[in-house]
Short mmCIF file of C-alpha atoms and ligand atoms in Angstrom, two decimals:
data_model
loop_
_atom_site.label_atom_id
_atom_site.label_comp_id
_atom_site.label_asym_id
_atom_site.label_seq_id
_atom_site.Cartn_x
_atom_site.Cartn_y
_atom_site.Cartn_z
CA MET F 1 -79.22 269.01 40.66
CA ARG F 2 -76.05 267.69 40.44
CA VAL F 3 -73.25 270.56 40.49
CA ALA F 4 -69.73 270.70 39.91
CA VAL F 5 -67.68 273.84 41.34
CA LEU F 6 -64.34 274.75 39.38
CA ILE F 7 -61.92 276.55 41.41
CA SER F 8 -58.39 277.56 41.08
CA GLY F 9 -57.22 278.84 44.58
CA ARG F 10 -58.54 279.23 48.21
CA GLY F 11 -62.06 278.24 47.83
CA THR F 12 -63.89 280.53 50.03
CA ASN F 13 -67.13 280.52 47.89
CA LEU F 14 -66.82 276.80 47.44
CA ILE F 15 -67.11 276.42 51.15
CA SER F 16 -70.24 278.72 51.02
CA LEU F 17 -71.66 276.55 48.31
CA ILE F 18 -70.70 273.44 50.34
CA GLU F 19 -72.28 274.50 53.50
CA ALA F 20 -75.67 275.72 51.64
CA THR F 21 -75.73 272.37 49.86
CA LYS F 22 -75.55 270.52 53.05
CA THR F 23 -78.49 271.97 54.76
CA PRO F 24 -81.40 269.77 54.88
CA GLY F 25 -83.79 269.88 51.73
CA PHE F 26 -81.16 272.17 49.71
CA PRO F 27 -82.14 271.22 45.96
CA ALA F 28 -78.58 270.80 44.86
CA GLU F 29 -75.55 268.62 45.62
CA ILE F 30 -71.92 269.06 44.98
CA VAL F 31 -70.92 265.83 43.14
CA LEU F 32 -67.46 267.17 41.92
CA VAL F 33 -64.95 269.90 42.86
CA ALA F 34 -62.30 270.47 39.93
CA SER F 35 -59.45 272.42 40.02
CA ASN F 36 -56.76 273.54 37.23
CA ARG F 37 -54.38 273.97 39.83
CA PRO F 38 -53.36 270.91 41.65
CA GLN F 39 -52.18 272.71 44.65
CA ALA F 40 -55.23 274.85 45.17
CA GLU F 41 -56.22 275.09 48.65
CA GLY F 42 -59.76 274.84 48.17
CA LEU F 43 -59.55 270.92 47.11
CA ALA F 44 -58.59 270.31 50.85
CA HIS F 45 -62.14 271.78 51.80
CA ALA F 46 -63.88 269.53 49.18
CA THR F 47 -62.30 266.45 50.22
CA ALA F 48 -62.70 267.31 54.11
CA ALA F 49 -66.60 267.55 53.18
CA GLY F 50 -66.40 263.96 51.33
CA ILE F 51 -66.79 265.60 47.87
CA PRO F 52 -64.85 263.85 45.11
CA THR F 53 -62.09 266.26 43.59
CA ALA F 54 -60.31 266.42 40.33
CA ALA F 55 -57.26 268.09 39.62
CA ILE F 56 -56.66 268.74 36.14
CA PRO F 57 -53.64 270.94 35.46
CA SER F 58 -54.11 273.77 32.68
CA GLN F 59 -50.68 274.99 32.81
CA GLY F 60 -48.32 274.24 29.71
CA ARG F 61 -51.39 272.65 27.76
CA SER F 62 -53.31 273.72 25.01
CA ARG F 63 -56.88 275.33 26.17
CA GLU F 64 -58.53 272.29 23.84
CA ASP F 65 -56.51 269.60 25.61
CA PHE F 66 -57.42 270.88 29.21
CA GLU F 67 -61.00 271.44 28.35
CA SER F 68 -61.45 267.86 26.92
CA ASP F 69 -60.20 266.41 29.93
CA LEU F 70 -62.33 268.80 32.02
CA ASP F 71 -65.40 268.33 29.86
CA GLN F 72 -64.98 264.40 30.41
CA ALA F 73 -64.79 264.66 34.04
CA LEU F 74 -67.67 266.76 34.08
CA VAL F 75 -69.80 264.25 31.91
CA ARG F 76 -68.51 261.36 33.84
CA ALA F 77 -69.85 262.97 37.07
CA ARG F 78 -73.05 263.37 35.23
CA VAL F 79 -72.93 267.41 36.30
CA ASP F 80 -76.04 269.09 35.45
CA LEU F 81 -74.57 272.56 36.32
CA VAL F 82 -71.02 274.03 36.66
CA CYS F 83 -70.23 276.65 38.95
CA LEU F 84 -67.08 278.84 38.72
CA ALA F 85 -65.84 280.14 41.84
CA GLY F 86 -62.51 281.72 41.65
CA PHE F 87 -61.77 279.79 38.63
CA MET F 88 -58.84 281.76 36.79
CA ARG F 89 -58.73 280.18 33.43
CA LEU F 90 -60.47 281.61 30.31
CA LEU F 91 -62.77 279.10 28.66
CA THR F 92 -63.03 278.90 24.96
CA PRO F 93 -66.29 279.67 23.13
CA GLY F 94 -66.78 276.10 22.38
CA PHE F 95 -66.61 274.96 25.91
CA VAL F 96 -68.85 277.83 27.00
CA ALA F 97 -71.45 277.06 24.24
CA GLY F 98 -71.33 273.45 24.96
CA TRP F 99 -72.32 273.96 28.47
CA GLY F 100 -75.00 276.97 27.55
CA ASP F 101 -77.10 277.95 30.43
CA ARG F 102 -75.77 275.39 32.64
CA LEU F 103 -72.38 277.36 33.53
CA ILE F 104 -72.36 280.23 35.99
CA ASN F 105 -69.69 282.45 37.50
CA ILE F 106 -69.08 284.87 40.32
CA HIS F 107 -67.39 288.03 39.89
CA PRO F 108 -66.67 290.59 42.56
CA SER F 109 -68.03 293.62 40.73
CA LEU F 110 -71.30 295.09 39.73
CA LEU F 111 -71.00 294.01 36.19
CA PRO F 112 -70.68 295.21 33.56
CA ALA F 113 -68.39 297.42 35.44
CA PHE F 114 -64.76 296.38 36.37
CA LYS F 115 -64.42 292.95 34.44
CA GLY F 116 -61.11 291.13 34.98
CA ALA F 117 -58.83 289.88 37.78
CA ASN F 118 -58.50 293.41 39.45
CA ALA F 119 -61.91 294.60 40.06
CA HIS F 120 -61.35 296.05 43.37
CA GLU F 121 -58.42 298.15 42.16
CA GLN F 122 -60.55 299.30 39.49
CA ALA F 123 -63.33 300.03 41.79
CA ILE F 124 -61.11 302.22 44.13
CA ALA F 125 -59.14 303.88 41.42
CA SER F 126 -62.43 305.01 39.87
CA GLY F 127 -63.75 306.64 42.76
CA VAL F 128 -67.25 304.54 43.04
CA ARG F 129 -68.95 304.77 46.19
CA ILE F 130 -70.60 301.40 45.78
CA ALA F 131 -68.98 298.23 44.77
CA GLY F 132 -70.35 294.66 44.98
CA CYS F 133 -70.68 291.42 43.26
CA THR F 134 -72.52 289.51 40.48
CA VAL F 135 -73.47 285.98 39.81
CA HIS F 136 -74.22 285.30 36.08
CA PHE F 137 -74.44 283.06 33.41
CA VAL F 138 -71.35 282.67 31.27
CA ARG F 139 -70.75 283.56 28.03
CA ALA F 140 -67.67 283.78 25.62
CA ASP F 141 -66.20 287.24 26.34
CA MET F 142 -64.78 287.35 29.86
CA ASP F 143 -67.24 288.32 32.66
CA THR F 144 -70.31 288.91 30.50
CA GLY F 145 -73.53 286.87 30.46
CA PRO F 146 -77.13 287.16 31.87
CA ILE F 147 -77.02 288.37 35.41
CA ILE F 148 -78.75 286.47 38.00
CA ILE F 149 -78.07 288.19 41.07
CA GLN F 150 -76.01 291.23 42.47
CA ALA F 151 -75.30 292.48 46.05
CA ALA F 152 -74.03 295.87 46.69
CA VAL F 153 -71.77 297.23 49.42
CA PRO F 154 -70.32 300.63 50.38
CA VAL F 155 -66.86 301.57 49.30
CA LEU F 156 -65.39 303.48 52.28
CA ALA F 157 -63.01 306.43 51.93
CA THR F 158 -60.48 304.38 54.17
CA ASP F 159 -60.69 301.49 51.91
CA ASP F 160 -57.80 299.68 50.19
CA LYS F 161 -58.19 296.70 47.89
CA ALA F 162 -57.79 294.15 50.81
CA THR F 163 -60.73 295.77 52.83
CA LEU F 164 -63.05 296.27 49.87
CA ALA F 165 -62.25 292.58 48.88
CA ALA F 166 -63.10 291.42 52.26
CA ARG F 167 -66.42 293.45 52.37
CA VAL F 168 -67.28 292.30 48.89
CA LEU F 169 -66.52 288.72 49.64
CA ALA F 170 -68.82 288.45 52.47
CA ALA F 171 -71.49 289.27 50.05
CA GLU F 172 -70.28 286.84 47.65
CA HIS F 173 -70.64 284.11 50.12
CA ARG F 174 -74.36 285.21 50.48
CA ILE F 175 -75.53 285.41 46.96
CA TYR F 176 -73.88 282.50 45.30
CA PRO F 177 -75.88 279.77 47.42
CA MET F 178 -78.93 282.02 46.41
CA ALA F 179 -78.36 281.85 43.02
CA LEU F 180 -77.70 278.16 43.18
CA ARG F 181 -80.86 277.51 45.09
CA TRP F 182 -82.95 279.39 42.75
CA ILE F 183 -81.49 277.58 39.53
CA ALA F 184 -81.90 274.16 41.18
CA GLU F 185 -85.52 275.02 42.14
CA GLY F 186 -85.92 275.73 38.45
CA LYS F 187 -86.95 279.51 39.11
CA VAL F 188 -84.28 280.91 36.56
CA THR F 189 -85.09 281.32 33.12
CA VAL F 190 -82.81 283.20 30.24
CA ASP F 191 -84.99 284.96 28.17
CA VAL F 192 -84.61 285.36 24.26
CA ASP F 193 -82.83 288.57 24.78
CA ASP F 194 -80.30 287.00 27.20
CA ARG F 195 -81.91 288.76 30.24
CA VAL F 196 -82.75 286.53 33.53
CA THR F 197 -86.16 286.12 35.05
CA ILE F 198 -86.66 284.65 38.35
CA ALA F 199 -90.01 283.27 39.32
CA ASP F 200 -91.55 283.31 42.99
CA LEU F 201 -89.06 285.03 45.00
CA ALA F 202 -89.77 284.05 48.66
CA SER F 203 -87.01 284.09 51.32
CA ALA F 204 -86.41 287.38 53.27
CA GLU F 205 -82.73 288.80 52.96
CA THR F 206 -81.87 291.58 54.86
CA GLY F 207 -78.57 293.75 55.69
CA LEU F 208 -77.31 293.84 52.21
CA LEU F 209 -78.82 295.33 49.01
CA ILE F 210 -79.40 292.44 47.13
CA SER F 211 -81.37 292.33 43.73
CA PRO F 212 -83.72 290.85 42.70
CA ALA F 213 -85.01 291.17 46.34
CA PRO F 214 -86.67 288.35 47.49
C1 GRF G 1 -63.61 285.87 44.65
O1 GRF G 1 -63.45 287.03 44.63
C2 GRF G 1 -64.45 285.65 43.10
O2 GRF G 1 -65.56 286.52 43.02
C3 GRF G 1 -63.54 285.85 42.15
O3 GRF G 1 -62.32 285.02 42.68
C4 GRF G 1 -62.36 285.16 43.97
C5 GRF G 1 -62.11 283.62 44.63
O4 GRF G 1 -62.14 283.62 45.82
N1 GRF G 1 -63.97 285.20 40.75
P1 GRF G 1 -62.25 282.28 46.57
O5 GRF G 1 -61.36 281.24 46.06
O6 GRF G 1 -63.79 281.79 46.39
O7 GRF G 1 -62.13 282.57 48.07
#
């Protein structure tokens, strides 16, 4: 499976996907890393790993112009699946519909709670005891779409948004490669009611509450 990763910033989830896809026998390869911010630090990680990059600036352009360039780059690279990994630009319903169930995202909350850019602040402000992260297929509304996998972590009384974000991020780095592997293995289906089914979970994971549990 040919994968593109779209980023806007530092790219630690990108790194976790690069590391996973470089392991022998992994059923997907990253063929393009694209950023809407040319200065995104993550682009250097891709270059260091020998992966082609594309900087496609979004600032000051219409969404349609930007997405048309992005779409062309993805098609030219013969991409099968697009992974959003800290990609901070909302995509239009047209772009989202065009990629359908070939577009996934990671979000640092247990969706549908705490959508948007400040998920950790929302989690702390609301007093929840459990936080986490979600990999999901993308739908037109922000941070919605069929859920593939979630991982939960505790919220400690001493947490601020930085310490909570770090704990959640470690969980993100575990579940995004798992979701990618399952999709590339053809195990993930989206049902008519827009819920995900995963076939034949095999590998063992411990230390985090991860669902679906392999
Ligand atoms: C992650 O927390 C991700 O869930 C969110 O943006 C952050 C990106 O971090 N969508 P990084 O660029 O992958 O380090």
